[in-house]
Amino acid sequence: MNFIIKILASIKHKIIFLRFGRIYRPDTVFAASIFQKFMQLVHKKEFNIRKNFIKLHQDKNLIIDDNGYEILSFDKCLSEKSLNSLSNLKAKYNSINWMDIIETQKKPFLCTVPIGLDSDLKTIVEDLAPVVANYIGSWPVFLNGKFWFSPNTKNFEGRSQNWHMDAEDVKQLKILIPVDEITQDHGPMKLIPANITNKIYYNLKKKKKTKFRNEKHQDELINSVLENMNLNSNIIKSMIIKKDQIALIDTCRCYHYGSRKALNPRKIIALHFTSAFSIETPIFRRNIKFLENENIKKDLLYCFQDNNYLTAFENSKNLSRWQIKIL
């Protein structure tokens, strides 16, 4: 009986997520590139509209492509209105009882609370969107905003506290805004710049030490590859973020690991942007209306808020065991 239930659950899962590339695309650099080109071709009209918006914001080219990350001061990317909105979000963050939240989390080393898409969050997102667009090459999609709390009391092997890349896209940005200053004592994220990460990845592939970007690797393996490449640990960057700075990190192109055991907890507001052609967005039934109005940029920015892989996953929890439903 359990065997039959597992088969039915597997079938249901595949049908539910039929619209998303996650079930088709292997998590390799090559496969990610091919999938994105396929999506851009299938949705050529949308891609052209999104690409043309970059011309309006050429002054926002603030991230060095070889690095795949940048730490920017507020005055480079946030307006006065956004700073006021950020103060409001920090107040919400500080009102959360994280000790209660920890008890409910699947990742005890990274506790998260979703941020509602209110006017404060939208103000910040819309200030940052041009910077993201210039980096990824088209007008982006804002997937979600979350409050992050890392207790930093213990390390967990084989999880995101080990070296890995993320799988969502060819390029994406996770934007980290500190609630309190992030120092070495707060367990900062560590990363390797994108151009060096690419060399490490193909070195590991050649030696058959890895197959996918999201595989977790211990420090010893990464350090040995760096040594073989005549590179030292100085190329590993700590995301030290002052209170008037934000970090923009391409976690799909940079090997990184999250907050590890440290003296103090880490408190962050995290915003997640991808292209509109990632495995998080639907291949078909995208439900986008290309209305020629002044709000088209905002519409395209938020169009997959309720139509992405994560929301499909959450909705699938409400289906009965025997139900097969195409979302």
mmCIF file of C-alpha atoms in Angstrom, residues 181-308:
data_model
loop_
_atom_site.group_PDB
_atom_site.id
_atom_site.type_symbol
_atom_site.label_atom_id
_atom_site.label_comp_id
_atom_site.label_asym_id
_atom_site.label_seq_id
_atom_site.Cartn_x
_atom_site.Cartn_y
_atom_site.Cartn_z
ATOM 1 C CA GLU A 181 25.636 45.614 11.146
ATOM 2 C CA ILE A 182 27.123 42.308 9.915
ATOM 3 C CA THR A 183 30.695 41.760 11.116
ATOM 4 C CA GLN A 184 32.881 38.654 11.355
ATOM 5 C CA ASP A 185 31.276 38.052 14.749
ATOM 6 C CA HIS A 186 27.817 37.747 13.123
ATOM 7 C CA GLY A 187 28.557 34.768 10.859
ATOM 8 C CA PRO A 188 28.606 36.591 7.505
ATOM 9 C CA MET A 189 27.966 34.758 4.249
ATOM 10 C CA LYS A 190 31.227 33.713 2.590
ATOM 11 C CA LEU A 191 31.578 33.588 -1.196
ATOM 12 C CA ILE A 192 34.017 33.095 -4.047
ATOM 13 C CA PRO A 193 33.768 35.545 -6.997
ATOM 14 C CA ALA A 194 31.894 34.263 -10.034
ATOM 15 C CA ASN A 195 34.833 34.008 -12.441
ATOM 16 C CA ILE A 196 36.854 31.909 -9.976
ATOM 17 C CA THR A 197 33.773 29.889 -8.980
ATOM 18 C CA ASN A 198 33.352 28.912 -12.628
ATOM 19 C CA LYS A 199 36.910 27.560 -12.745
ATOM 20 C CA ILE A 200 36.400 25.636 -9.498
ATOM 21 C CA TYR A 201 33.115 24.167 -10.748
ATOM 22 C CA TYR A 202 34.639 22.842 -13.985
ATOM 23 C CA ASN A 203 37.692 21.592 -12.100
ATOM 24 C CA LEU A 204 35.384 19.589 -9.815
ATOM 25 C CA LYS A 205 33.356 18.358 -12.808
ATOM 26 C CA LYS A 206 36.527 17.196 -14.580
ATOM 27 C CA LYS A 207 37.604 15.270 -11.484
ATOM 28 C CA LYS A 208 34.045 13.886 -11.093
ATOM 29 C CA LYS A 209 33.781 15.475 -7.663
ATOM 30 C CA THR A 210 30.510 17.202 -8.515
ATOM 31 C CA LYS A 211 27.600 16.914 -10.942
ATOM 32 C CA PHE A 212 25.349 19.822 -10.026
ATOM 33 C CA ARG A 213 25.748 23.413 -8.883
ATOM 34 C CA ASN A 214 23.712 22.880 -5.723
ATOM 35 C CA GLU A 215 25.804 19.992 -4.407
ATOM 36 C CA LYS A 216 27.246 20.755 -0.971
ATOM 37 C CA HIS A 217 31.034 20.638 -0.563
ATOM 38 C CA GLN A 218 33.200 20.706 2.538
ATOM 39 C CA ASP A 219 35.889 23.322 3.071
ATOM 40 C CA GLU A 220 38.689 20.793 2.556
ATOM 41 C CA LEU A 221 37.625 20.031 -1.021
ATOM 42 C CA ILE A 222 37.266 23.678 -2.053
ATOM 43 C CA ASN A 223 40.551 24.593 -0.361
ATOM 44 C CA SER A 224 42.365 21.784 -2.182
ATOM 45 C CA VAL A 225 41.044 22.992 -5.546
ATOM 46 C CA LEU A 226 42.131 26.554 -4.750
ATOM 47 C CA GLU A 227 45.580 25.288 -3.816
ATOM 48 C CA ASN A 228 45.846 23.345 -7.094
ATOM 49 C CA MET A 229 44.895 26.540 -8.934
ATOM 50 C CA ASN A 230 47.641 28.444 -7.058
ATOM 51 C CA LEU A 231 45.042 30.571 -5.298
ATOM 52 C CA ASN A 232 44.925 31.207 -1.582
ATOM 53 C CA SER A 233 42.056 31.787 0.806
ATOM 54 C CA ASN A 234 42.260 35.558 0.250
ATOM 55 C CA ILE A 235 39.899 35.172 -2.697
ATOM 56 C CA ILE A 236 37.135 34.083 -0.295
ATOM 57 C CA LYS A 237 35.056 37.165 0.499
ATOM 58 C CA SER A 238 33.148 37.793 3.725
ATOM 59 C CA MET A 239 29.888 39.667 3.298
ATOM 60 C CA ILE A 240 30.658 42.258 5.962
ATOM 61 C CA ILE A 241 27.823 44.763 5.624
ATOM 62 C CA LYS A 242 27.614 48.090 7.447
ATOM 63 C CA LYS A 243 24.276 49.528 8.517
ATOM 64 C CA ASP A 244 24.243 51.937 5.565
ATOM 65 C CA GLN A 245 25.120 49.264 2.983
ATOM 66 C CA ILE A 246 23.466 46.420 1.111
ATOM 67 C CA ALA A 247 24.990 43.301 -0.482
ATOM 68 C CA LEU A 248 23.875 42.097 -3.909
ATOM 69 C CA ILE A 249 24.955 38.492 -4.487
ATOM 70 C CA ASP A 250 24.504 36.190 -7.453
ATOM 71 C CA THR A 251 24.136 32.912 -5.594
ATOM 72 C CA CYS A 252 23.748 31.024 -8.909
ATOM 73 C CA ARG A 253 27.248 32.027 -10.056
ATOM 74 C CA CYS A 254 29.194 32.316 -6.797
ATOM 75 C CA TYR A 255 30.103 29.391 -4.587
ATOM 76 C CA HIS A 256 28.972 30.466 -1.133
ATOM 77 C CA TYR A 257 27.856 29.259 2.242
ATOM 78 C CA GLY A 258 25.496 30.767 4.749
ATOM 79 C CA SER A 259 25.895 31.898 8.297
ATOM 80 C CA ARG A 260 27.943 29.556 10.511
ATOM 81 C CA LYS A 261 28.483 29.372 14.251
ATOM 82 C CA ALA A 262 29.504 32.783 15.567
ATOM 83 C CA LEU A 263 29.464 35.016 18.645
ATOM 84 C CA ASN A 264 26.307 36.887 17.615
ATOM 85 C CA PRO A 265 23.183 36.153 15.558
ATOM 86 C CA ARG A 266 22.796 37.573 12.055
ATOM 87 C CA LYS A 267 19.718 39.679 11.224
ATOM 88 C CA ILE A 268 18.892 40.394 7.577
ATOM 89 C CA ILE A 269 16.160 41.560 5.223
ATOM 90 C CA ALA A 270 16.575 39.381 2.105
ATOM 91 C CA LEU A 271 15.088 40.172 -1.320
ATOM 92 C CA HIS A 272 15.132 37.608 -4.137
ATOM 93 C CA PHE A 273 15.224 38.598 -7.833
ATOM 94 C CA THR A 274 15.545 36.312 -10.876
ATOM 95 C CA SER A 275 15.052 36.752 -14.585
ATOM 96 C CA ALA A 276 11.541 36.088 -15.903
ATOM 97 C CA PHE A 277 12.901 32.912 -17.518
ATOM 98 C CA SER A 278 14.125 30.938 -14.520
ATOM 99 C CA ILE A 279 12.921 27.550 -13.293
ATOM 100 C CA GLU A 280 10.869 29.430 -10.688
ATOM 101 C CA THR A 281 8.572 30.932 -13.350
ATOM 102 C CA PRO A 282 6.063 28.917 -15.424
ATOM 103 C CA ILE A 283 6.897 27.750 -18.943
ATOM 104 C CA PHE A 284 3.244 28.057 -19.979
ATOM 105 C CA ARG A 285 0.072 29.542 -18.482
ATOM 106 C CA ARG A 286 2.117 32.585 -17.484
ATOM 107 C CA ASN A 287 -0.991 34.819 -17.519
ATOM 108 C CA ILE A 288 0.846 38.011 -18.496
ATOM 109 C CA LYS A 289 -1.001 40.902 -20.122
ATOM 110 C CA PHE A 290 1.256 43.295 -22.017
ATOM 111 C CA LEU A 291 -0.715 46.441 -21.341
ATOM 112 C CA GLU A 292 0.825 49.572 -22.824
ATOM 113 C CA ASN A 293 0.528 51.780 -19.777
ATOM 114 C CA GLU A 294 2.757 53.511 -17.273
ATOM 115 C CA ASN A 295 2.498 50.566 -14.874
ATOM 116 C CA ILE A 296 3.880 47.936 -17.241
ATOM 117 C CA LYS A 297 7.285 47.885 -15.511
ATOM 118 C CA LYS A 298 5.631 47.263 -12.146
ATOM 119 C CA ASP A 299 3.286 44.678 -13.632
ATOM 120 C CA LEU A 300 6.228 42.746 -15.093
ATOM 121 C CA LEU A 301 8.188 43.048 -11.850
ATOM 122 C CA TYR A 302 5.448 41.463 -9.722
ATOM 123 C CA CYS A 303 3.629 39.288 -12.273
ATOM 124 C CA PHE A 304 4.756 35.962 -10.794
ATOM 125 C CA GLN A 305 4.092 36.729 -7.135
ATOM 126 C CA ASP A 306 1.289 34.137 -7.035
ATOM 127 C CA ASN A 307 2.402 32.089 -10.028
ATOM 128 C CA ASN A 308 5.805 30.627 -9.222
#
